[in-house]
Amino acid sequence: QVQLVESGGGSVQAGGSLRVSCLASDTTGIPYCMAWFRQAPGQEREGVAATDSDGEVDYADSVKGRFTISKDNAKNTLYLQMNSLKPEDTSMYYCAAAYGSVCGSRNRGDYNYWGQGTQVTVSS
């Protein structure tokens, strides 16, 4: 199984930047897919960004041009660089992983391993 630990959340003013990280630990050696999700109170968990094994990325329309997903395979770490943050980006941000051919998917149901989340708060 994959264990995920997020870090890097915090509070920032609108227009600012944050980078959240997700350290992955896998004991199987089987390739896995990763993505970023977020969930605000009372709202559904939504897929923010995902990357596949070829480096192709997919973003939610609400974050395109502002967020960048990247992965450092040597460090087993997934990143989400968030620029030009808006108050509506305030959410708990979760890293997710899955084995199989779901890389690039932002569908919550495709992932079965989740981190504990890291809070991002953007004030106006």
Short mmCIF file of N, CA and C in Angstrom, two decimals:
data_model
loop_
_atom_site.label_atom_id
_atom_site.label_comp_id
_atom_site.label_asym_id
_atom_site.label_seq_id
_atom_site.Cartn_x
_atom_site.Cartn_y
_atom_site.Cartn_z
N GLN A 1 0.84 -1.19 0.00
CA GLN A 1 0.00 0.00 0.00
C GLN A 1 0.88 1.24 0.00
N VAL A 2 0.25 2.39 -0.28
CA VAL A 2 0.97 3.66 -0.33
C VAL A 2 0.57 4.50 0.88
N GLN A 3 1.55 5.00 1.57
CA GLN A 3 1.30 5.94 2.66
C GLN A 3 1.68 7.34 2.20
N LEU A 4 0.82 8.31 2.51
CA LEU A 4 0.98 9.67 2.00
C LEU A 4 0.98 10.65 3.15
N VAL A 5 1.91 11.58 3.13
CA VAL A 5 1.97 12.62 4.16
C VAL A 5 2.12 13.97 3.50
N GLU A 6 1.10 14.82 3.67
CA GLU A 6 1.14 16.16 3.09
C GLU A 6 1.79 17.14 4.06
N SER A 7 2.32 18.21 3.48
CA SER A 7 2.87 19.30 4.29
C SER A 7 2.86 20.56 3.45
N GLY A 8 3.06 21.69 4.10
CA GLY A 8 3.23 22.94 3.38
C GLY A 8 2.02 23.84 3.33
N GLY A 9 0.92 23.43 3.90
CA GLY A 9 -0.24 24.30 3.92
C GLY A 9 0.00 25.50 4.83
N GLY A 10 -0.95 26.40 4.86
CA GLY A 10 -0.83 27.57 5.72
C GLY A 10 -1.81 28.64 5.33
N SER A 11 -1.57 29.83 5.84
CA SER A 11 -2.44 30.97 5.57
C SER A 11 -1.70 31.99 4.74
N VAL A 12 -2.39 32.56 3.78
CA VAL A 12 -1.77 33.54 2.88
C VAL A 12 -2.84 34.52 2.44
N GLN A 13 -2.43 35.70 2.07
CA GLN A 13 -3.37 36.67 1.54
C GLN A 13 -3.63 36.42 0.07
N ALA A 14 -4.76 36.87 -0.39
CA ALA A 14 -5.11 36.72 -1.79
C ALA A 14 -4.00 37.29 -2.68
N GLY A 15 -3.70 36.55 -3.73
CA GLY A 15 -2.62 36.94 -4.63
C GLY A 15 -1.29 36.30 -4.28
N GLY A 16 -1.21 35.70 -3.11
CA GLY A 16 0.01 35.07 -2.67
C GLY A 16 0.20 33.67 -3.22
N SER A 17 1.27 33.03 -2.76
CA SER A 17 1.62 31.69 -3.25
C SER A 17 1.92 30.76 -2.08
N LEU A 18 1.66 29.48 -2.33
CA LEU A 18 2.03 28.42 -1.40
C LEU A 18 2.41 27.20 -2.21
N ARG A 19 3.23 26.35 -1.63
CA ARG A 19 3.51 25.06 -2.24
C ARG A 19 3.24 23.97 -1.21
N VAL A 20 2.40 23.05 -1.57
CA VAL A 20 2.15 21.89 -0.72
C VAL A 20 2.88 20.68 -1.29
N SER A 21 3.30 19.81 -0.39
CA SER A 21 4.08 18.64 -0.77
C SER A 21 3.42 17.38 -0.25
N CYS A 22 3.70 16.27 -0.90
CA CYS A 22 3.16 14.99 -0.48
C CYS A 22 4.27 13.95 -0.60
N LEU A 23 4.72 13.46 0.52
CA LEU A 23 5.74 12.41 0.53
C LEU A 23 5.06 11.06 0.51
N ALA A 24 5.42 10.25 -0.47
CA ALA A 24 4.80 8.93 -0.63
C ALA A 24 5.76 7.82 -0.21
N SER A 25 5.22 6.84 0.47
CA SER A 25 5.99 5.66 0.86
C SER A 25 5.26 4.42 0.36
N ASP A 26 5.96 3.65 -0.47
CA ASP A 26 5.35 2.45 -1.04
C ASP A 26 6.27 1.26 -0.79
N THR A 27 5.72 0.19 -0.30
CA THR A 27 6.54 -0.98 0.02
C THR A 27 6.46 -2.07 -1.05
N THR A 28 5.61 -1.86 -2.06
CA THR A 28 5.40 -2.92 -3.04
C THR A 28 6.33 -2.81 -4.24
N GLY A 29 6.77 -1.59 -4.54
CA GLY A 29 7.57 -1.40 -5.74
C GLY A 29 6.74 -1.31 -7.00
N ILE A 30 5.43 -1.39 -6.87
CA ILE A 30 4.53 -1.30 -8.02
C ILE A 30 4.31 0.18 -8.34
N PRO A 31 4.38 0.58 -9.61
CA PRO A 31 4.13 1.99 -9.95
C PRO A 31 2.73 2.43 -9.53
N TYR A 32 2.63 3.65 -9.08
CA TYR A 32 1.33 4.16 -8.66
C TYR A 32 1.12 5.57 -9.22
N CYS A 33 -0.14 5.94 -9.27
CA CYS A 33 -0.54 7.24 -9.79
C CYS A 33 -0.85 8.17 -8.62
N MET A 34 -0.67 9.47 -8.84
CA MET A 34 -0.92 10.43 -7.76
C MET A 34 -1.65 11.64 -8.29
N ALA A 35 -2.35 12.29 -7.39
CA ALA A 35 -3.11 13.49 -7.76
C ALA A 35 -3.37 14.32 -6.51
N TRP A 36 -3.80 15.55 -6.76
CA TRP A 36 -4.19 16.45 -5.68
C TRP A 36 -5.70 16.69 -5.72
N PHE A 37 -6.30 16.67 -4.55
CA PHE A 37 -7.71 16.98 -4.39
C PHE A 37 -7.85 18.05 -3.31
N ARG A 38 -9.02 18.65 -3.26
CA ARG A 38 -9.30 19.58 -2.18
C ARG A 38 -10.76 19.47 -1.79
N GLN A 39 -11.03 19.83 -0.55
CA GLN A 39 -12.40 19.77 -0.05
C GLN A 39 -12.62 20.89 0.95
N ALA A 40 -13.58 21.75 0.63
CA ALA A 40 -13.98 22.82 1.53
C ALA A 40 -15.17 22.33 2.37
N PRO A 41 -15.38 22.93 3.53
CA PRO A 41 -16.50 22.49 4.40
C PRO A 41 -17.83 22.52 3.66
N GLY A 42 -18.55 21.42 3.73
CA GLY A 42 -19.86 21.34 3.10
C GLY A 42 -19.84 21.10 1.61
N GLN A 43 -18.66 20.90 1.06
CA GLN A 43 -18.56 20.70 -0.39
C GLN A 43 -17.97 19.33 -0.70
N GLU A 44 -18.18 18.90 -1.96
CA GLU A 44 -17.62 17.64 -2.40
C GLU A 44 -16.10 17.78 -2.57
N ARG A 45 -15.41 16.65 -2.42
CA ARG A 45 -13.97 16.64 -2.68
C ARG A 45 -13.77 16.68 -4.18
N GLU A 46 -12.99 17.63 -4.65
CA GLU A 46 -12.78 17.80 -6.09
C GLU A 46 -11.33 17.57 -6.47
N GLY A 47 -11.16 17.03 -7.66
CA GLY A 47 -9.82 16.82 -8.18
C GLY A 47 -9.25 18.13 -8.70
N VAL A 48 -8.10 18.49 -8.19
CA VAL A 48 -7.47 19.76 -8.55
C VAL A 48 -6.48 19.56 -9.69
N ALA A 49 -5.62 18.55 -9.54
CA ALA A 49 -4.57 18.35 -10.54
C ALA A 49 -4.11 16.90 -10.49
N ALA A 50 -3.75 16.38 -11.64
CA ALA A 50 -3.26 15.01 -11.73
C ALA A 50 -2.19 14.93 -12.80
N THR A 51 -1.30 13.97 -12.64
CA THR A 51 -0.24 13.79 -13.61
C THR A 51 -0.12 12.32 -13.95
N ASP A 52 0.26 12.05 -15.21
CA ASP A 52 0.43 10.64 -15.59
C ASP A 52 1.91 10.32 -15.75
N SER A 53 2.20 9.10 -16.11
CA SER A 53 3.59 8.63 -16.16
C SER A 53 4.38 9.28 -17.29
N ASP A 54 3.69 9.86 -18.26
CA ASP A 54 4.38 10.54 -19.37
C ASP A 54 4.57 12.02 -19.11
N GLY A 55 4.17 12.46 -17.92
CA GLY A 55 4.31 13.87 -17.59
C GLY A 55 3.14 14.72 -18.01
N GLU A 56 2.14 14.11 -18.62
CA GLU A 56 0.95 14.87 -18.98
C GLU A 56 0.21 15.26 -17.70
N VAL A 57 -0.35 16.45 -17.71
CA VAL A 57 -1.05 16.93 -16.52
C VAL A 57 -2.46 17.37 -16.89
N ASP A 58 -3.31 17.36 -15.89
CA ASP A 58 -4.69 17.80 -16.06
C ASP A 58 -5.08 18.62 -14.85
N TYR A 59 -5.74 19.74 -15.10
CA TYR A 59 -6.11 20.63 -14.02
C TYR A 59 -7.60 20.93 -14.06
N ALA A 60 -8.14 21.19 -12.89
CA ALA A 60 -9.49 21.71 -12.84
C ALA A 60 -9.50 23.10 -13.47
N ASP A 61 -10.59 23.44 -14.13
CA ASP A 61 -10.66 24.74 -14.80
C ASP A 61 -10.42 25.89 -13.83
N SER A 62 -10.83 25.72 -12.61
CA SER A 62 -10.74 26.80 -11.62
C SER A 62 -9.30 27.13 -11.22
N VAL A 63 -8.36 26.23 -11.53
CA VAL A 63 -6.97 26.48 -11.12
C VAL A 63 -6.00 26.56 -12.30
N LYS A 64 -6.50 26.34 -13.50
CA LYS A 64 -5.62 26.39 -14.68
C LYS A 64 -4.92 27.73 -14.78
N GLY A 65 -3.63 27.68 -15.05
CA GLY A 65 -2.85 28.90 -15.19
C GLY A 65 -2.33 29.43 -13.87
N ARG A 66 -2.81 28.86 -12.76
CA ARG A 66 -2.36 29.34 -11.44
C ARG A 66 -1.65 28.25 -10.65
N PHE A 67 -2.07 27.00 -10.81
CA PHE A 67 -1.49 25.89 -10.07
C PHE A 67 -0.63 25.03 -11.00
N THR A 68 0.42 24.45 -10.43
CA THR A 68 1.30 23.55 -11.18
C THR A 68 1.58 22.31 -10.35
N ILE A 69 1.28 21.15 -10.93
CA ILE A 69 1.59 19.89 -10.28
C ILE A 69 2.91 19.37 -10.81
N SER A 70 3.72 18.82 -9.93
CA SER A 70 4.99 18.24 -10.37
C SER A 70 5.35 17.10 -9.42
N LYS A 71 6.27 16.27 -9.88
CA LYS A 71 6.67 15.12 -9.08
C LYS A 71 8.17 14.94 -9.15
N ASP A 72 8.78 14.72 -8.01
CA ASP A 72 10.20 14.40 -7.92
C ASP A 72 10.29 12.92 -7.58
N ASN A 73 10.55 12.10 -8.58
CA ASN A 73 10.57 10.66 -8.36
C ASN A 73 11.69 10.23 -7.43
N ALA A 74 12.80 10.93 -7.49
CA ALA A 74 13.92 10.57 -6.62
C ALA A 74 13.58 10.77 -5.15
N LYS A 75 12.70 11.73 -4.88
CA LYS A 75 12.30 12.01 -3.50
C LYS A 75 10.94 11.43 -3.16
N ASN A 76 10.32 10.74 -4.13
CA ASN A 76 8.98 10.18 -3.91
C ASN A 76 8.01 11.26 -3.41
N THR A 77 8.12 12.42 -3.98
CA THR A 77 7.34 13.56 -3.51
C THR A 77 6.57 14.21 -4.65
N LEU A 78 5.30 14.47 -4.38
CA LEU A 78 4.42 15.18 -5.30
C LEU A 78 4.24 16.59 -4.77
N TYR A 79 4.25 17.57 -5.67
CA TYR A 79 4.11 18.96 -5.27
C TYR A 79 2.90 19.59 -5.96
N LEU A 80 2.40 20.63 -5.32
CA LEU A 80 1.40 21.49 -5.95
C LEU A 80 1.80 22.93 -5.65
N GLN A 81 2.29 23.60 -6.66
CA GLN A 81 2.63 25.01 -6.54
C GLN A 81 1.38 25.82 -6.84
N MET A 82 1.00 26.67 -5.90
CA MET A 82 -0.23 27.44 -6.04
C MET A 82 0.11 28.92 -6.04
N ASN A 83 -0.15 29.57 -7.16
CA ASN A 83 0.11 31.00 -7.30
C ASN A 83 -1.20 31.76 -7.49
N SER A 84 -1.13 33.07 -7.31
CA SER A 84 -2.32 33.92 -7.48
C SER A 84 -3.51 33.35 -6.72
N LEU A 85 -3.28 32.99 -5.49
CA LEU A 85 -4.31 32.34 -4.70
C LEU A 85 -5.50 33.26 -4.46
N LYS A 86 -6.68 32.66 -4.43
CA LYS A 86 -7.93 33.37 -4.22
C LYS A 86 -8.61 32.84 -2.96
N PRO A 87 -9.46 33.63 -2.35
CA PRO A 87 -10.18 33.14 -1.15
C PRO A 87 -10.93 31.84 -1.43
N GLU A 88 -11.43 31.67 -2.64
CA GLU A 88 -12.16 30.45 -2.96
C GLU A 88 -11.27 29.22 -3.08
N ASP A 89 -9.95 29.41 -3.01
CA ASP A 89 -9.04 28.26 -2.97
C ASP A 89 -8.91 27.70 -1.56
N THR A 90 -9.49 28.39 -0.58
CA THR A 90 -9.42 27.91 0.80
C THR A 90 -10.07 26.54 0.91
N SER A 91 -9.29 25.57 1.35
CA SER A 91 -9.75 24.18 1.43
C SER A 91 -8.73 23.36 2.19
N MET A 92 -9.13 22.14 2.51
CA MET A 92 -8.18 21.13 2.92
C MET A 92 -7.69 20.47 1.64
N TYR A 93 -6.39 20.39 1.49
CA TYR A 93 -5.80 19.80 0.29
C TYR A 93 -5.29 18.40 0.62
N TYR A 94 -5.68 17.45 -0.23
CA TYR A 94 -5.34 16.06 -0.02
C TYR A 94 -4.54 15.51 -1.19
N CYS A 95 -3.57 14.71 -0.86
CA CYS A 95 -2.83 13.94 -1.84
C CYS A 95 -3.49 12.57 -1.94
N ALA A 96 -3.55 12.01 -3.14
CA ALA A 96 -4.16 10.71 -3.34
C ALA A 96 -3.29 9.86 -4.23
N ALA A 97 -3.39 8.54 -4.05
CA ALA A 97 -2.61 7.62 -4.87
C ALA A 97 -3.42 6.38 -5.19
N ALA A 98 -3.04 5.72 -6.26
CA ALA A 98 -3.71 4.49 -6.66
C ALA A 98 -2.78 3.68 -7.54
N TYR A 99 -2.88 2.36 -7.43
CA TYR A 99 -2.20 1.49 -8.37
C TYR A 99 -3.10 1.33 -9.59
N GLY A 100 -2.50 1.00 -10.72
CA GLY A 100 -3.31 0.75 -11.90
C GLY A 100 -3.19 1.85 -12.92
N SER A 101 -4.09 1.81 -13.88
CA SER A 101 -3.99 2.71 -15.04
C SER A 101 -4.91 3.92 -14.92
N VAL A 102 -4.85 4.61 -13.78
CA VAL A 102 -5.69 5.78 -13.58
C VAL A 102 -4.89 7.06 -13.58
N CYS A 103 -3.64 6.97 -13.94
CA CYS A 103 -2.79 8.17 -13.91
C CYS A 103 -3.38 9.26 -14.80
N GLY A 104 -3.43 10.45 -14.26
CA GLY A 104 -4.00 11.57 -15.00
C GLY A 104 -5.46 11.82 -14.66
N SER A 105 -6.06 10.91 -13.91
CA SER A 105 -7.47 11.06 -13.56
C SER A 105 -7.65 12.00 -12.38
N ARG A 106 -8.70 12.82 -12.44
CA ARG A 106 -9.08 13.66 -11.31
C ARG A 106 -10.39 13.17 -10.69
N ASN A 107 -10.69 11.92 -10.97
CA ASN A 107 -11.90 11.32 -10.43
C ASN A 107 -11.61 10.73 -9.05
N ARG A 108 -12.29 11.23 -8.05
CA ARG A 108 -12.05 10.79 -6.67
C ARG A 108 -12.18 9.27 -6.53
N GLY A 109 -13.10 8.68 -7.23
CA GLY A 109 -13.34 7.25 -7.09
C GLY A 109 -12.21 6.37 -7.63
N ASP A 110 -11.29 6.97 -8.37
CA ASP A 110 -10.18 6.19 -8.92
C ASP A 110 -9.04 6.01 -7.92
N TYR A 111 -9.10 6.71 -6.81
CA TYR A 111 -8.00 6.68 -5.84
C TYR A 111 -8.44 6.06 -4.53
N ASN A 112 -7.59 5.22 -3.96
CA ASN A 112 -7.97 4.57 -2.72
C ASN A 112 -6.96 4.77 -1.59
N TYR A 113 -5.93 5.56 -1.83
CA TYR A 113 -4.99 5.90 -0.76
C TYR A 113 -4.98 7.42 -0.63
N TRP A 114 -5.11 7.89 0.61
CA TRP A 114 -5.25 9.31 0.87
C TRP A 114 -4.36 9.75 2.03
N GLY A 115 -3.84 10.97 1.92
CA GLY A 115 -3.13 11.54 3.03
C GLY A 115 -4.10 12.15 4.02
N GLN A 116 -3.55 12.72 5.07
CA GLN A 116 -4.39 13.29 6.13
C GLN A 116 -4.87 14.70 5.78
N GLY A 117 -4.28 15.29 4.77
CA GLY A 117 -4.68 16.62 4.35
C GLY A 117 -3.85 17.72 4.98
N THR A 118 -3.79 18.84 4.28
CA THR A 118 -3.11 20.03 4.80
C THR A 118 -3.99 21.24 4.46
N GLN A 119 -4.21 22.09 5.44
CA GLN A 119 -5.14 23.20 5.28
C GLN A 119 -4.48 24.38 4.58
N VAL A 120 -5.18 24.91 3.59
CA VAL A 120 -4.77 26.14 2.91
C VAL A 120 -5.88 27.16 3.12
N THR A 121 -5.52 28.30 3.66
CA THR A 121 -6.48 29.37 3.92
C THR A 121 -6.01 30.64 3.24
N VAL A 122 -6.88 31.20 2.40
CA VAL A 122 -6.55 32.42 1.66
C VAL A 122 -7.49 33.52 2.12
N SER A 123 -6.93 34.58 2.62
CA SER A 123 -7.75 35.70 3.10
C SER A 123 -7.78 36.82 2.08
N SER A 124 -8.90 37.53 2.08
CA SER A 124 -9.05 38.61 1.09
C SER A 124 -8.49 39.92 1.62
#
